[in-house]
């Protein structure tokens, strides 16, 4: 029998607000354990939460970008459970009236487009972190992350392959980063997904029983886990067994998943409306204001780069893959007025240096003004293209001023015909073999002579001048 894989995702995104959701503690990642805490987020009795309005702003933004309806009257609920990283013994979340509902996100896999339904997006607070210390054989608890705002984005079970899941996660991540609502650093857990997987016979109208893998924060692991788990479930069914609804843990090193707990002893969270927080009412003004201030999303940017700047679809998508890179490109293009040149330097030099030095997009500090200056110096004939690369690298690595750097290192283009003529004459005299070759019709020899001339002029000559002078001299020599 042939089986169809079905996947649904619950994605958690940590919001990049300055302060936590119900107190003024910082949301900054890391820090000495238990230093980013106060009586509110560490769950002292008798304290009262105050909602951070920015969290609602970000949720509306995320909802609009994923085509959701905004729930004009929404509320918080308490989800009760005991765990050492949750000092209040409840998490403030939204069960009955989540802020966003009924959205959809378009994805594309191998040229085929489809929509993934968004069931809801709700606001909630993050829990702390347990640190297991194998040395002292004890577990420590760090409450710094308690109360950091989260959005949980719940999809419909609309995925039919691991490739669709990765396409969606990539798009979601890109969108949230462009919206400025989250840095989505997977390695710091600011984006993580619970992955629900089931299989059913192809053509079946009824979904199979699902298992869930929680808190996955690597696309690669998610991809492997889906394929592994689908295969495991098919084997269970084929051998006459039944799939048990349970939470499983993915072990990327062992390349396998293991049962953790089954739904039979799942917890009852005893949700009830949060009595300490007022319902949130969202008026037309708030929605309009958010719409008016939405940053341009990557898809719109790609289309604009193609129509406005004449970039290819491929170039436009490479540049927009990271927000910071897109902004650097746009600012550079605006400053030098040469979008294609700006695209070439961003895709060529900038990306090469990023991968060479292992620099992440969010760590980029290069000033677009300096890239624009380099582009101008090339088009004004101040430096040639190979020198431009050298200057770019110095700007990237040492943040030098391009003009000063060119001056101090004597890199300005040599365009003095008499000097070039002198050098060409010497190169021709020193390389009789090349002249023989040229006489014998071996055109390649000319390239060698150009190279020798360039080298003698320390790479700074105007290549056009070198070619012109060499052609003239060769005419004389070759007759
Ligand atoms: P629960 O209330 O138990 O958490 P939900 O209905 O909220 O269940 O679904 C949780 C997630 O599981 C959603 O992302 C949904 O798309 C996904 N899901 C539900 N049923 C299935 C299934 N049969 N196969 C795969 N994913 C599923
Ligand atoms: Mg759920
Ligand atoms: Zn606090």
Short mmCIF file of C-alpha atoms and ligand atoms in Angstrom, two decimals:
data_model
loop_
_atom_site.label_atom_id
_atom_site.label_comp_id
_atom_site.label_asym_id
_atom_site.label_seq_id
_atom_site.Cartn_x
_atom_site.Cartn_y
_atom_site.Cartn_z
CA UNK A 1 0.00 0.00 0.00
CA UNK A 2 1.11 3.57 -0.64
CA UNK A 3 1.07 6.06 2.21
CA UNK A 4 0.74 9.81 2.42
CA UNK A 5 2.63 11.77 5.08
CA UNK A 6 0.66 14.50 6.89
CA UNK A 7 2.35 17.17 9.02
CA UNK A 8 1.11 20.09 11.13
CA UNK A 9 3.39 22.56 12.90
CA UNK A 10 3.24 24.63 16.07
CA UNK A 11 6.01 27.20 15.69
CA UNK A 12 7.20 29.30 18.63
CA UNK A 13 8.82 32.63 17.86
CA UNK A 14 10.48 34.66 20.60
CA UNK A 15 9.68 38.34 20.13
CA UNK A 16 12.42 40.94 19.99
CA UNK A 17 10.75 43.42 22.31
CA UNK A 18 13.16 45.20 24.67
CA UNK A 19 11.29 44.13 27.81
CA UNK A 20 9.34 41.04 28.82
CA UNK A 21 5.61 40.54 28.27
CA UNK A 22 4.35 41.44 31.78
CA UNK A 23 7.25 43.29 33.46
CA UNK A 24 10.10 45.62 32.54
CA UNK A 25 12.93 43.05 32.77
CA UNK A 26 15.16 42.81 29.71
CA UNK A 27 14.59 40.06 27.12
CA UNK A 28 18.27 39.95 26.23
CA UNK A 29 19.59 36.43 25.55
CA UNK A 30 22.04 34.96 28.04
CA UNK A 31 23.31 37.00 30.97
CA UNK A 32 24.34 35.67 34.38
CA UNK A 33 21.64 33.22 35.53
CA UNK A 34 18.74 34.85 37.39
CA UNK A 35 19.86 38.43 36.81
CA UNK A 36 17.10 39.35 34.29
CA UNK A 37 14.34 38.73 36.82
CA UNK A 38 11.97 40.57 39.14
CA UNK A 39 9.10 39.56 41.48
CA UNK A 40 6.64 39.50 38.52
CA UNK A 41 8.50 37.16 36.19
CA UNK A 42 9.84 34.99 38.98
CA UNK A 43 6.29 34.35 40.16
CA UNK A 44 6.24 35.91 43.62
CA UNK A 45 2.82 35.85 45.26
CA UNK A 46 0.68 38.98 45.13
CA UNK A 47 2.32 40.62 42.11
CA UNK A 48 0.33 41.87 39.12
CA UNK A 49 1.24 41.61 35.44
CA UNK A 50 1.14 44.66 33.12
CA UNK A 51 0.86 43.83 29.42
CA UNK A 52 3.61 45.11 27.10
CA UNK A 53 1.71 46.80 24.23
CA UNK A 54 4.54 46.08 21.81
CA UNK A 55 3.75 42.36 22.06
CA UNK A 56 0.25 43.04 20.74
CA UNK A 57 1.69 45.27 17.99
CA UNK A 58 4.01 42.48 16.91
CA UNK A 59 1.22 39.88 17.02
CA UNK A 60 -0.99 42.04 14.78
CA UNK A 61 1.91 42.56 12.40
CA UNK A 62 2.59 38.81 12.23
CA UNK A 63 -1.14 38.14 11.76
CA UNK A 64 -1.52 40.59 8.90
CA UNK A 65 1.59 39.22 7.18
CA UNK A 66 0.13 35.69 7.33
CA UNK A 67 -3.33 36.75 6.08
CA UNK A 68 -5.06 36.13 9.41
CA UNK A 69 -8.23 37.68 10.78
CA UNK A 70 -7.41 39.79 13.82
CA UNK A 71 -9.60 38.92 16.80
CA UNK A 72 -10.80 42.39 17.80
CA UNK A 73 -11.69 41.22 21.31
CA UNK A 74 -9.14 38.73 22.59
CA UNK A 75 -8.12 37.45 26.00
CA UNK A 76 -5.44 35.67 27.97
CA UNK A 77 -5.94 32.33 29.72
CA UNK A 78 -3.97 30.44 32.31
CA UNK A 79 -2.49 27.08 31.39
CA UNK A 80 -1.75 25.32 34.66
CA UNK A 81 1.04 22.82 35.11
CA UNK A 82 3.93 22.19 37.44
CA UNK A 83 7.49 22.23 36.18
CA UNK A 84 10.63 23.63 37.87
CA UNK A 85 11.26 26.15 35.06
CA UNK A 86 7.79 27.66 35.59
CA UNK A 87 7.82 29.40 39.00
CA UNK A 88 4.16 30.53 38.88
CA UNK A 89 3.01 26.98 38.07
CA UNK A 90 0.96 28.40 35.20
CA UNK A 91 1.74 29.90 31.83
CA UNK A 92 -0.24 32.90 30.59
CA UNK A 93 -1.37 32.02 27.07
CA UNK A 94 -4.47 32.35 24.86
CA UNK A 95 -6.76 29.35 24.42
CA UNK A 96 -10.32 30.54 23.78
CA UNK A 97 -9.80 33.81 21.89
CA UNK A 98 -6.35 33.89 20.26
CA UNK A 99 -5.37 37.21 18.68
CA UNK A 100 -5.09 35.91 15.08
CA UNK A 101 -7.11 33.24 13.29
CA UNK A 102 -7.74 31.66 9.87
CA UNK A 103 -4.66 32.75 8.00
CA UNK A 104 -2.70 31.23 5.14
CA UNK A 105 0.87 31.26 3.88
CA UNK A 106 1.82 30.52 0.29
CA UNK A 107 4.75 28.18 -0.28
CA UNK A 108 6.43 26.90 -3.41
CA UNK A 109 8.08 23.50 -3.83
CA UNK A 110 9.59 22.47 -7.15
CA UNK A 111 7.62 25.14 -8.98
CA UNK A 112 4.29 24.12 -7.41
CA UNK A 113 2.55 26.71 -5.24
CA UNK A 114 0.14 25.91 -2.44
CA UNK A 115 -1.33 27.49 0.66
CA UNK A 116 -0.72 26.27 4.19
CA UNK A 117 -3.58 27.20 6.50
CA UNK A 118 -2.81 29.03 9.75
CA UNK A 119 -5.24 27.88 12.41
CA UNK A 120 -4.26 30.60 14.85
CA UNK A 121 -1.49 32.72 16.30
CA UNK A 122 -1.55 33.35 20.02
CA UNK A 123 0.55 35.34 22.48
CA UNK A 124 2.14 33.69 25.51
CA UNK A 125 5.09 33.85 27.86
CA UNK A 126 8.20 31.70 27.72
CA UNK A 127 9.40 29.55 30.63
CA UNK A 128 12.86 29.49 32.22
CA UNK A 129 15.63 27.05 31.45
CA UNK A 130 16.92 24.03 33.32
CA UNK A 131 20.66 23.50 33.24
CA UNK A 132 21.74 19.95 33.92
CA UNK A 133 25.13 19.83 35.55
CA UNK A 134 26.56 16.33 35.05
CA UNK A 135 29.70 17.25 37.03
CA UNK A 136 27.91 17.97 40.29
CA UNK A 137 25.05 15.67 39.37
CA UNK A 138 22.43 18.33 39.92
CA UNK A 139 20.03 20.50 37.93
CA UNK A 140 20.07 24.29 38.14
CA UNK A 141 17.35 26.65 37.08
CA UNK A 142 17.77 29.96 35.26
CA UNK A 143 14.67 32.20 35.21
CA UNK A 144 16.10 34.81 32.81
CA UNK A 145 13.87 33.56 29.99
CA UNK A 146 10.69 33.51 32.13
CA UNK A 147 8.22 36.00 30.72
CA UNK A 148 9.97 36.56 27.40
CA UNK A 149 7.09 37.08 24.92
CA UNK A 150 6.31 34.38 22.38
CA UNK A 151 4.00 33.98 19.44
CA UNK A 152 2.79 30.46 18.79
CA UNK A 153 1.86 30.02 15.15
CA UNK A 154 -0.32 26.93 14.73
CA UNK A 155 -0.70 25.54 11.20
CA UNK A 156 -3.41 23.30 9.86
CA UNK A 157 -2.24 19.74 9.06
CA UNK A 158 -1.68 20.85 5.45
CA UNK A 159 1.86 19.66 4.79
CA UNK A 160 2.32 16.54 2.66
CA UNK A 161 6.12 16.31 2.65
CA UNK A 162 9.24 17.36 4.55
CA UNK A 163 10.11 19.66 1.64
CA UNK A 164 6.86 21.57 2.11
CA UNK A 165 7.61 21.93 5.81
CA UNK A 166 11.06 23.37 5.14
CA UNK A 167 9.69 25.75 2.48
CA UNK A 168 7.13 27.01 5.01
CA UNK A 169 9.60 27.38 7.87
CA UNK A 170 12.01 29.23 5.60
CA UNK A 171 9.27 31.61 4.52
CA UNK A 172 7.94 32.09 8.04
CA UNK A 173 11.41 32.82 9.37
CA UNK A 174 12.14 35.28 6.58
CA UNK A 175 8.79 37.01 7.16
CA UNK A 176 9.22 37.33 10.93
CA UNK A 177 12.73 38.68 10.51
CA UNK A 178 11.65 41.26 7.93
CA UNK A 179 8.75 42.30 10.15
CA UNK A 180 11.30 42.93 12.89
CA UNK A 181 9.23 40.91 15.34
CA UNK A 182 11.91 38.28 15.97
CA UNK A 183 15.55 37.60 15.18
CA UNK A 184 14.58 33.94 14.68
CA UNK A 185 18.00 32.71 15.81
CA UNK A 186 17.47 28.98 15.71
CA UNK A 187 20.63 28.28 17.72
CA UNK A 188 19.38 30.51 20.56
CA UNK A 189 15.95 28.93 20.42
CA UNK A 190 14.17 32.10 19.29
CA UNK A 191 12.44 29.98 16.67
CA UNK A 192 11.47 26.39 17.45
CA UNK A 193 8.82 24.04 16.20
CA UNK A 194 6.64 21.23 17.53
CA UNK A 195 6.26 18.83 14.64
CA UNK A 196 3.10 16.66 14.41
CA UNK A 197 3.31 13.75 12.00
CA UNK A 198 0.90 11.08 10.81
CA UNK A 199 0.52 8.81 7.79
CA UNK A 200 -2.57 7.55 5.94
CA UNK A 201 -3.22 5.42 2.87
CA UNK A 202 -3.05 7.56 -0.29
CA UNK A 203 -6.53 8.82 -1.11
CA UNK A 204 -7.88 8.25 2.40
CA UNK A 205 -10.30 10.87 3.72
CA UNK A 206 -9.34 10.29 7.34
CA UNK A 207 -6.05 11.33 8.91
CA UNK A 208 -4.00 8.77 10.80
CA UNK A 209 -3.02 9.01 14.48
CA UNK A 210 -0.23 11.53 14.98
CA UNK A 211 2.90 11.72 17.06
CA UNK A 212 4.61 14.93 18.08
CA UNK A 213 8.24 15.99 18.38
CA UNK A 214 8.64 19.09 20.49
CA UNK A 215 11.03 22.02 20.51
CA UNK A 216 12.99 21.29 17.36
CA UNK A 217 15.33 24.09 16.40
CA UNK A 218 17.19 22.93 13.30
CA UNK A 219 15.72 22.70 9.80
CA UNK A 220 18.01 19.79 9.01
CA UNK A 221 16.89 17.81 12.05
CA UNK A 222 13.21 18.56 11.29
CA UNK A 223 13.63 17.31 7.73
CA UNK A 224 15.28 14.08 8.84
CA UNK A 225 12.87 13.57 11.73
CA UNK A 226 9.80 13.81 9.47
CA UNK A 227 11.11 11.25 7.02
CA UNK A 228 12.24 8.93 9.78
CA UNK A 229 8.97 9.16 11.68
CA UNK A 230 6.79 8.65 8.59
CA UNK A 231 8.77 5.55 7.74
CA UNK A 232 8.51 4.25 11.31
CA UNK A 233 4.73 4.72 11.36
CA UNK A 234 4.32 2.99 7.99
CA UNK A 235 6.31 0.02 9.31
CA UNK A 236 4.10 -0.14 12.42
CA UNK A 237 0.93 -0.15 10.27
CA UNK A 238 2.32 -2.61 7.73
CA UNK A 239 3.17 -5.07 10.47
CA UNK A 240 -0.41 -4.94 11.73
CA UNK A 241 0.18 -2.59 14.67
CA UNK A 242 -1.37 0.78 15.47
CA UNK A 243 0.34 4.15 15.89
CA UNK A 244 0.11 5.43 19.46
CA UNK A 245 -0.54 9.13 19.97
CA UNK A 246 2.53 10.22 21.90
CA UNK A 247 5.31 12.74 22.27
CA UNK A 248 8.59 11.50 20.86
CA UNK A 249 12.10 12.85 21.21
CA UNK A 250 14.29 13.21 18.13
CA UNK A 251 17.94 12.32 18.62
CA UNK A 252 19.86 13.81 15.73
CA UNK A 253 23.05 11.96 16.61
CA UNK A 254 21.34 8.58 16.67
CA UNK A 255 19.19 9.55 13.66
CA UNK A 256 16.12 8.12 15.40
CA UNK A 257 13.18 9.14 17.58
CA UNK A 258 12.20 7.70 20.95
CA UNK A 259 8.87 7.59 22.78
CA UNK A 260 8.61 10.03 25.71
CA UNK A 261 5.04 10.11 26.94
CA UNK A 262 1.75 8.99 25.50
CA UNK A 263 -1.46 10.99 25.24
CA UNK A 264 -3.18 8.56 27.63
CA UNK A 265 -1.43 10.18 30.56
CA UNK A 266 -1.38 13.63 28.97
CA UNK A 267 -1.85 16.52 31.32
CA UNK A 268 -5.07 18.38 31.86
CA UNK A 269 -4.03 21.99 31.92
CA UNK A 270 -7.20 23.29 33.57
CA UNK A 271 -7.25 26.38 31.39
CA UNK A 272 -9.25 29.28 32.78
CA UNK A 273 -9.49 32.99 31.89
CA UNK A 274 -6.57 35.00 33.33
CA UNK A 275 -8.15 37.13 36.06
CA UNK A 276 -5.26 39.60 36.40
CA UNK A 277 -5.32 40.92 32.81
CA UNK A 278 -8.01 42.85 30.97
CA UNK A 279 -9.27 41.66 27.61
CA UNK A 280 -7.60 43.38 24.67
CA UNK A 281 -9.78 45.42 22.34
CA UNK A 282 -8.27 46.23 18.97
CA UNK A 283 -9.89 49.10 17.09
CA UNK A 284 -9.74 49.98 13.38
CA UNK A 285 -7.14 52.68 14.07
CA UNK A 286 -4.72 50.20 15.58
CA UNK A 287 -5.03 47.87 12.60
CA UNK A 288 -4.73 50.71 10.08
CA UNK A 289 -1.72 52.10 11.88
CA UNK A 290 -0.02 48.70 11.85
CA UNK A 291 -0.81 48.23 8.14
CA UNK A 292 0.59 51.67 7.30
CA UNK A 293 3.82 50.89 9.12
CA UNK A 294 4.41 47.34 7.84
CA UNK A 295 7.93 46.89 6.49
CA UNK A 296 8.16 45.67 2.91
CA UNK A 297 8.22 41.85 2.89
CA UNK A 298 10.76 39.80 0.94
CA UNK A 299 8.35 38.76 -1.80
CA UNK A 300 7.38 42.36 -2.53
CA UNK A 301 11.03 43.32 -2.44
CA UNK A 302 11.94 40.62 -4.96
CA UNK A 303 9.25 41.79 -7.36
CA UNK A 304 10.36 45.41 -6.98
CA UNK A 305 14.04 44.58 -7.51
CA UNK A 306 13.09 42.88 -10.76
CA UNK A 307 10.80 45.59 -12.10
CA UNK A 308 12.57 48.67 -10.73
CA UNK A 309 16.21 47.62 -10.94
CA UNK A 310 16.08 45.01 -13.69
CA UNK A 311 17.61 42.27 -11.53
CA UNK A 312 17.03 38.62 -12.43
CA UNK A 313 14.70 36.56 -10.25
CA UNK A 314 17.68 34.59 -9.01
CA UNK A 315 19.68 37.67 -8.03
CA UNK A 316 16.66 39.24 -6.36
CA UNK A 317 16.06 36.14 -4.25
CA UNK A 318 19.71 35.75 -3.25
CA UNK A 319 19.83 39.37 -2.07
CA UNK A 320 16.52 39.23 -0.18
CA UNK A 321 17.29 35.96 1.62
CA UNK A 322 18.55 38.03 4.57
CA UNK A 323 17.05 41.32 5.64
CA UNK A 324 20.35 43.01 6.48
CA UNK A 325 21.81 42.10 3.11
CA UNK A 326 18.74 43.50 1.32
CA UNK A 327 18.99 46.76 3.25
CA UNK A 328 22.69 47.09 2.47
CA UNK A 329 21.92 46.52 -1.19
CA UNK A 330 19.09 49.07 -1.27
CA UNK A 331 21.07 51.76 0.50
CA UNK A 332 24.11 51.18 -1.69
CA UNK A 333 22.00 51.30 -4.86
CA UNK A 334 20.34 54.53 -3.75
CA UNK A 335 23.67 56.15 -2.84
CA UNK A 336 25.53 55.28 -6.04
CA UNK A 337 22.57 55.25 -8.44
CA UNK A 338 23.81 51.99 -9.98
CA UNK A 339 21.61 49.13 -8.73
CA UNK A 340 23.17 46.48 -10.97
CA UNK A 341 26.67 47.35 -9.80
CA UNK A 342 25.44 47.37 -6.20
CA UNK A 343 23.90 43.91 -6.75
CA UNK A 344 27.18 42.63 -8.20
CA UNK A 345 29.24 43.81 -5.24
CA UNK A 346 26.73 42.51 -2.70
CA UNK A 347 26.41 39.09 -4.33
CA UNK A 348 30.07 38.89 -5.27
CA UNK A 349 32.38 40.48 -2.75
CA UNK A 350 30.09 40.87 0.25
CA UNK A 351 28.72 37.32 0.22
CA UNK A 352 32.12 35.83 -0.55
CA UNK A 353 33.66 37.62 2.43
CA UNK A 354 30.72 36.68 4.66
CA UNK A 355 31.17 33.00 3.94
CA UNK A 356 34.98 33.22 4.10
CA UNK A 357 34.91 34.84 7.52
CA UNK A 358 31.79 33.08 8.81
CA UNK A 359 29.99 36.39 9.32
CA UNK A 360 26.22 36.17 9.81
CA UNK A 361 23.97 38.72 8.14
CA UNK A 362 22.88 40.19 11.47
CA UNK A 363 26.51 40.77 12.39
CA UNK A 364 27.23 42.86 9.29
CA UNK A 365 28.54 46.32 10.04
CA UNK A 366 29.69 47.39 6.60
CA UNK A 367 28.48 50.90 5.67
CA UNK A 368 26.60 51.11 2.35
CA UNK A 369 28.14 54.56 1.82
CA UNK A 370 31.58 52.97 1.58
CA UNK A 371 30.43 50.37 -0.96
CA UNK A 372 28.77 53.14 -2.98
CA UNK A 373 32.06 55.10 -2.90
CA UNK A 374 34.00 52.13 -4.27
CA UNK A 375 31.47 51.74 -7.09
CA UNK A 376 31.79 55.45 -7.90
CA UNK A 377 35.58 55.32 -7.87
CA UNK A 378 35.46 52.49 -10.42
CA UNK A 379 33.03 54.26 -12.72
CA UNK A 380 34.98 57.52 -12.43
CA UNK A 381 38.16 55.73 -13.45
CA UNK A 382 39.85 56.38 -10.11
CA UNK A 383 40.55 52.67 -9.52
CA UNK A 384 40.19 49.57 -11.64
CA UNK A 385 38.01 46.55 -10.79
CA UNK A 386 40.67 44.35 -9.28
CA UNK A 387 41.83 47.15 -6.99
CA UNK A 388 38.16 47.71 -6.09
CA UNK A 389 38.02 44.16 -4.74
CA UNK A 390 41.05 44.79 -2.58
CA UNK A 391 39.54 48.02 -1.23
CA UNK A 392 36.23 46.25 -0.56
CA UNK A 393 38.00 43.59 1.47
CA UNK A 394 39.79 46.25 3.55
CA UNK A 395 36.48 48.02 4.18
CA UNK A 396 34.84 44.73 5.17
CA UNK A 397 37.64 43.53 7.43
CA UNK A 398 39.08 46.76 8.83
CA UNK A 399 36.35 49.29 8.18
CA UNK A 400 38.85 51.58 6.40
CA UNK A 401 37.83 54.73 4.58
CA UNK A 402 38.03 53.79 0.87
CA UNK A 403 39.39 57.12 -0.34
CA UNK A 404 42.11 57.30 2.31
CA UNK A 405 42.98 53.65 1.81
CA UNK A 406 43.45 54.18 -1.94
CA UNK A 407 45.63 57.19 -1.29
CA UNK A 408 47.75 55.69 1.47
CA UNK A 409 48.39 52.51 -0.46
CA UNK A 410 48.94 54.30 -3.74
CA UNK A 411 46.24 52.31 -5.52
CA UNK A 412 44.86 54.96 -7.85
CA UNK A 413 44.54 53.80 -11.42
CA UNK A 414 47.51 54.38 -13.70
CA UNK A 415 46.15 55.89 -16.87
CA UNK A 416 49.26 57.66 -18.03
CA UNK A 417 49.73 56.47 -21.66
CA UNK A 418 53.42 57.32 -21.82
CA UNK A 419 54.12 55.27 -18.69
CA UNK A 420 52.03 52.38 -20.03
CA UNK A 421 53.83 52.63 -23.39
CA UNK A 422 57.18 52.41 -21.66
CA UNK A 423 56.15 49.33 -19.70
CA UNK A 424 54.59 47.63 -22.74
CA UNK A 425 57.74 48.17 -24.76
CA UNK A 426 59.79 46.55 -22.02
CA UNK A 427 57.37 43.62 -21.67
CA UNK A 428 57.54 42.99 -25.44
CA UNK A 429 61.33 43.15 -25.41
CA UNK A 430 61.52 40.76 -22.44
CA UNK A 431 59.19 38.16 -23.95
CA UNK A 432 60.38 37.22 -27.45
CA UNK A 433 58.80 33.78 -27.06
CA UNK A 434 55.33 35.36 -26.84
CA UNK A 435 55.97 37.35 -29.98
CA UNK A 436 56.97 34.11 -31.76
CA UNK A 437 53.76 32.54 -30.56
CA UNK A 438 51.68 35.45 -31.79
CA UNK A 439 53.38 35.25 -35.17
CA UNK A 440 52.47 31.54 -35.24
CA UNK A 441 48.83 32.52 -34.64
CA UNK A 442 48.65 31.60 -30.94
CA UNK A 443 46.30 34.36 -29.79
CA UNK A 444 46.58 33.32 -26.15
CA UNK A 445 50.02 34.90 -25.96
CA UNK A 446 48.43 38.33 -25.95
CA UNK A 447 46.70 37.61 -22.67
CA UNK A 448 50.05 36.75 -21.17
CA UNK A 449 51.51 40.07 -22.29
CA UNK A 450 48.52 41.96 -20.83
CA UNK A 451 49.08 40.12 -17.56
CA UNK A 452 52.79 40.94 -17.52
CA UNK A 453 52.05 44.61 -18.16
CA UNK A 454 49.43 44.70 -15.40
CA UNK A 455 51.84 43.02 -13.04
CA UNK A 456 54.60 45.51 -13.82
CA UNK A 457 52.12 48.29 -13.05
CA UNK A 458 51.13 46.59 -9.74
CA UNK A 459 47.63 45.80 -10.98
CA UNK A 460 46.63 49.43 -10.98
CA UNK A 461 46.58 50.19 -14.71
CA UNK A 462 43.48 50.94 -16.69
CA UNK A 463 42.93 47.67 -18.57
CA UNK A 464 41.52 49.52 -21.56
CA UNK A 465 44.64 51.65 -21.86
CA UNK A 466 46.86 48.59 -21.55
CA UNK A 467 44.95 46.79 -24.29
CA UNK A 468 44.98 49.79 -26.58
CA UNK A 469 48.70 50.48 -26.18
CA UNK A 470 49.60 46.82 -26.53
CA UNK A 471 47.54 46.51 -29.73
CA UNK A 472 49.34 49.49 -31.22
CA UNK A 473 52.82 48.23 -30.29
CA UNK A 474 52.07 44.70 -31.49
CA UNK A 475 50.93 46.05 -34.84
CA UNK A 476 54.37 47.66 -35.19
CA UNK A 477 56.23 44.51 -34.14
CA UNK A 478 54.14 42.02 -36.08
CA UNK A 479 53.71 44.21 -39.08
P1 LIG B 1 -4.01 19.60 20.37
O1 LIG B 1 -5.17 20.39 20.80
O2 LIG B 1 -3.97 18.19 20.83
O3 LIG B 1 -2.69 20.31 20.55
P2 LIG B 1 -4.43 20.55 17.74
O4 LIG B 1 -5.69 20.29 17.04
O5 LIG B 1 -4.23 21.88 18.38
O6 LIG B 1 -4.20 19.42 18.81
O7 LIG B 1 -3.27 20.31 16.74
C1 LIG B 1 -1.95 20.54 17.07
C2 LIG B 1 -1.11 20.49 15.80
O8 LIG B 1 -1.16 19.18 15.25
C3 LIG B 1 -1.60 21.41 14.69
O9 LIG B 1 -0.49 22.06 14.12
C4 LIG B 1 -2.26 20.49 13.70
O10 LIG B 1 -2.10 20.95 12.37
C5 LIG B 1 -1.49 19.20 13.88
N1 LIG B 1 -2.27 17.98 13.58
C6 LIG B 1 -3.49 17.68 14.03
N2 LIG B 1 -3.86 16.48 13.57
C7 LIG B 1 -2.84 15.99 12.84
C8 LIG B 1 -2.61 14.75 12.11
N3 LIG B 1 -3.51 13.78 12.07
N4 LIG B 1 -1.44 14.63 11.47
C9 LIG B 1 -0.50 15.58 11.53
N5 LIG B 1 -0.66 16.73 12.18
C10 LIG B 1 -1.81 16.94 12.85
MG1 LIG B 2 -2.20 22.48 20.40
ZN1 LIG B 3 10.61 40.63 35.48
#
